[in-house]
CSV table of C-alpha atoms and ligand atoms in Angstrom, one decimal:
chain,number,residue,atom,x,y,z
A,1,MET,CA,16.4,49.6,147.9
A,2,SER,CA,17.0,46.4,145.8
A,3,ASP,CA,16.2,46.5,142.0
A,4,LYS,CA,16.1,42.8,142.0
A,5,THR,CA,13.3,41.0,140.6
A,6,ILE,CA,11.0,38.6,142.6
A,7,PHE,CA,12.4,35.8,140.7
A,8,GLN,CA,15.9,36.9,141.3
A,9,LYS,CA,15.2,37.3,144.9
A,10,ILE,CA,13.8,33.7,145.0
A,11,ILE,CA,16.9,32.3,143.3
A,12,ASP,CA,19.2,34.0,145.4
A,13,ARG,CA,17.5,32.4,148.4
A,14,GLU,CA,16.5,36.1,149.8
A,15,ILE,CA,12.7,34.9,149.6
A,16,PRO,CA,11.7,31.4,150.4
A,17,ALA,CA,10.4,29.0,148.0
A,18,PRO,CA,11.7,25.5,147.6
A,19,LEU,CA,13.5,24.8,144.2
A,20,VAL,CA,12.3,22.1,142.3
A,21,TYR,CA,15.1,21.9,140.1
A,22,GLU,CA,18.6,24.0,139.9
A,23,ASP,CA,21.6,24.1,137.1
A,24,GLU,CA,23.9,26.5,136.1
A,25,HIS,CA,21.8,28.4,133.9
A,26,CYS,CA,18.2,28.2,135.6
A,27,ALA,CA,16.3,27.6,138.6
A,28,ALA,CA,12.9,26.3,138.9
A,29,PHE,CA,10.1,26.5,141.5
A,30,ASN,CA,6.2,26.0,141.8
A,31,ASP,CA,4.0,28.9,140.9
A,32,ILE,CA,2.4,30.6,143.8
A,33,ASN,CA,-0.7,30.9,142.0
A,34,PRO,CA,-1.2,27.7,139.8
A,35,GLN,CA,-3.3,27.2,137.1
A,36,ALA,CA,-2.8,23.5,136.6
A,37,PRO,CA,-1.8,20.8,139.4
A,38,ILE,CA,1.6,21.0,138.4
A,39,HIS,CA,2.7,24.8,137.5
A,40,VAL,CA,6.3,25.5,137.8
A,41,LEU,CA,8.3,28.4,136.5
A,42,ILE,CA,11.7,27.8,135.0
A,43,VAL,CA,13.9,31.0,135.2
A,44,PRO,CA,17.2,32.0,133.8
A,45,ARG,CA,19.8,33.4,136.5
A,46,LYS,CA,20.7,35.9,133.8
A,47,VAL,CA,17.8,38.4,133.7
A,48,ILE,CA,16.2,39.0,130.4
A,49,PRO,CA,13.1,40.8,130.9
A,50,ARG,CA,10.9,39.4,128.0
A,51,VAL,CA,11.7,37.2,125.3
A,52,GLY,CA,11.7,39.9,123.0
A,53,ASP,CA,14.4,41.8,124.6
A,54,ALA,CA,16.7,38.8,124.1
A,55,GLN,CA,19.9,39.4,122.3
A,56,PRO,CA,22.2,36.7,120.0
A,57,GLU,CA,24.3,36.6,123.3
A,58,ASP,CA,21.4,35.0,125.2
A,59,GLN,CA,21.3,32.2,122.7
A,60,ALA,CA,22.7,29.6,125.5
A,61,THR,CA,20.7,31.2,127.9
A,62,LEU,CA,17.6,30.4,126.0
A,63,GLY,CA,18.6,26.7,125.0
A,64,ALA,CA,19.5,26.1,128.7
A,65,LEU,CA,15.9,27.3,129.9
A,66,LEU,CA,14.2,24.6,127.5
A,67,LEU,CA,16.7,21.9,128.0
A,68,ALA,CA,15.7,22.7,131.8
A,69,ALA,CA,12.3,22.9,131.1
A,70,GLY,CA,12.5,19.5,129.4
A,71,ASN,CA,14.4,18.1,132.7
A,72,VAL,CA,12.0,19.3,134.9
A,73,ALA,CA,9.2,17.5,133.1
A,74,LYS,CA,11.1,14.5,133.4
A,75,GLN,CA,12.0,15.0,136.6
A,76,LEU,CA,8.1,15.5,138.0
A,77,GLY,CA,7.4,12.4,135.8
A,78,VAL,CA,4.8,14.4,133.7
A,79,SER,CA,5.3,12.3,130.1
A,80,GLU,CA,4.4,9.5,132.1
A,81,ARG,CA,2.0,10.2,134.6
A,82,THR,CA,0.0,12.5,132.8
A,83,LYS,CA,-0.7,12.9,128.8
A,84,GLY,CA,1.6,15.9,128.4
A,85,PHE,CA,2.8,19.2,129.2
A,86,ARG,CA,2.7,22.8,128.2
A,87,LEU,CA,5.4,25.3,128.0
A,88,VAL,CA,4.1,29.0,127.9
A,89,ILE,CA,6.1,32.2,127.6
A,90,ASN,CA,4.1,35.4,128.3
A,91,HIS,CA,5.5,38.5,126.4
A,92,GLY,CA,4.0,42.0,127.4
A,93,ALA,CA,0.8,42.9,129.3
A,94,ASP,CA,-1.8,41.5,126.7
A,95,ALA,CA,-0.2,38.1,127.0
A,96,GLY,CA,-0.2,38.3,130.7
A,97,GLU,CA,3.0,39.1,131.7
A,98,THR,CA,3.4,40.2,135.4
A,99,VAL,CA,7.0,39.6,136.2
A,100,PRO,CA,9.6,41.3,134.0
A,101,HIS,CA,12.2,38.5,134.2
A,102,MET,CA,11.7,36.0,131.5
A,103,HIS,CA,10.3,32.4,132.7
A,104,VAL,CA,8.9,29.5,131.2
A,105,HIS,CA,5.6,28.0,132.5
A,106,LEU,CA,5.5,24.6,132.6
A,107,LEU,CA,1.7,23.2,133.0
A,108,ALA,CA,0.7,19.8,133.4
A,109,SER,CA,-1.9,17.2,135.0
A,110,ARG,CA,-5.0,18.4,133.5
A,111,ALA,CA,-6.3,19.0,130.2
A,112,LEU,CA,-5.3,22.1,128.7
A,113,GLY,CA,-7.6,23.9,126.5
A,114,TRP,CA,-6.6,25.2,122.8
A,115,PRO,CA,-6.6,28.1,121.5
A,116,PRO,CA,-5.1,29.4,125.3
A,117,GLY,CA,-7.5,32.1,126.4
B,220,LIG,P1,3.7,36.3,134.2
B,220,LIG,O1,2.6,36.6,134.6
B,220,LIG,O2,3.9,35.1,132.9
B,220,LIG,O3,4.8,37.3,134.1
B,220,LIG,O4,4.1,34.9,135.1
B,220,LIG,C1,4.6,35.4,136.4
B,220,LIG,C2,3.9,34.3,137.6
B,220,LIG,O5,4.8,34.6,138.5
B,220,LIG,C3,2.7,34.4,137.8
B,220,LIG,O6,2.0,33.2,137.5
B,220,LIG,C4,2.6,34.3,139.4
B,220,LIG,O7,1.3,33.7,140.0
B,220,LIG,C5,4.0,33.8,139.4
B,220,LIG,N1,4.4,34.4,141.0
B,220,LIG,C6,4.3,35.8,141.4
B,220,LIG,N2,5.3,35.9,142.7
B,220,LIG,C7,5.4,34.5,142.7
B,220,LIG,C8,6.2,33.9,143.9
B,220,LIG,N3,6.7,34.8,144.9
B,220,LIG,N4,6.4,32.9,144.2
B,220,LIG,C9,6.2,32.0,143.1
B,220,LIG,N5,5.3,32.3,142.1
B,220,LIG,C10,5.0,33.7,142.1
């Protein structure tokens, strides 16, 4: 049985999900249960279960993830088309984490309340 996370299976093209962005470090695809008109997940190819588990050697991956998120936002035109976007990283059950493969949520195209729920 495969121990791959669902996100690894998507990145490895074992589960069909159109990629909206990819580079050598990350891939991005639409969230299956969108919480905003634009809801994209940016996922590192390297599996880091959650952000608090990241190690010093993950610095480049973490940097690449944020750069990729900015690139996705530009590619989707969210800065121009809407008045902004939000990046979210959930760590642990109380934060709402459900997939133990660290990822950044990019949410846009609606007013996002603050503080978050
Ligand atoms: P989190 O709760 O922060 O761990 O985020 C996991 C996200 O993955 C949730 O927003 C889910 O809706 C999303 N998700 C789960 N399975 C899939 C899938 N097969 N394709 C796209 N998004 C998914």
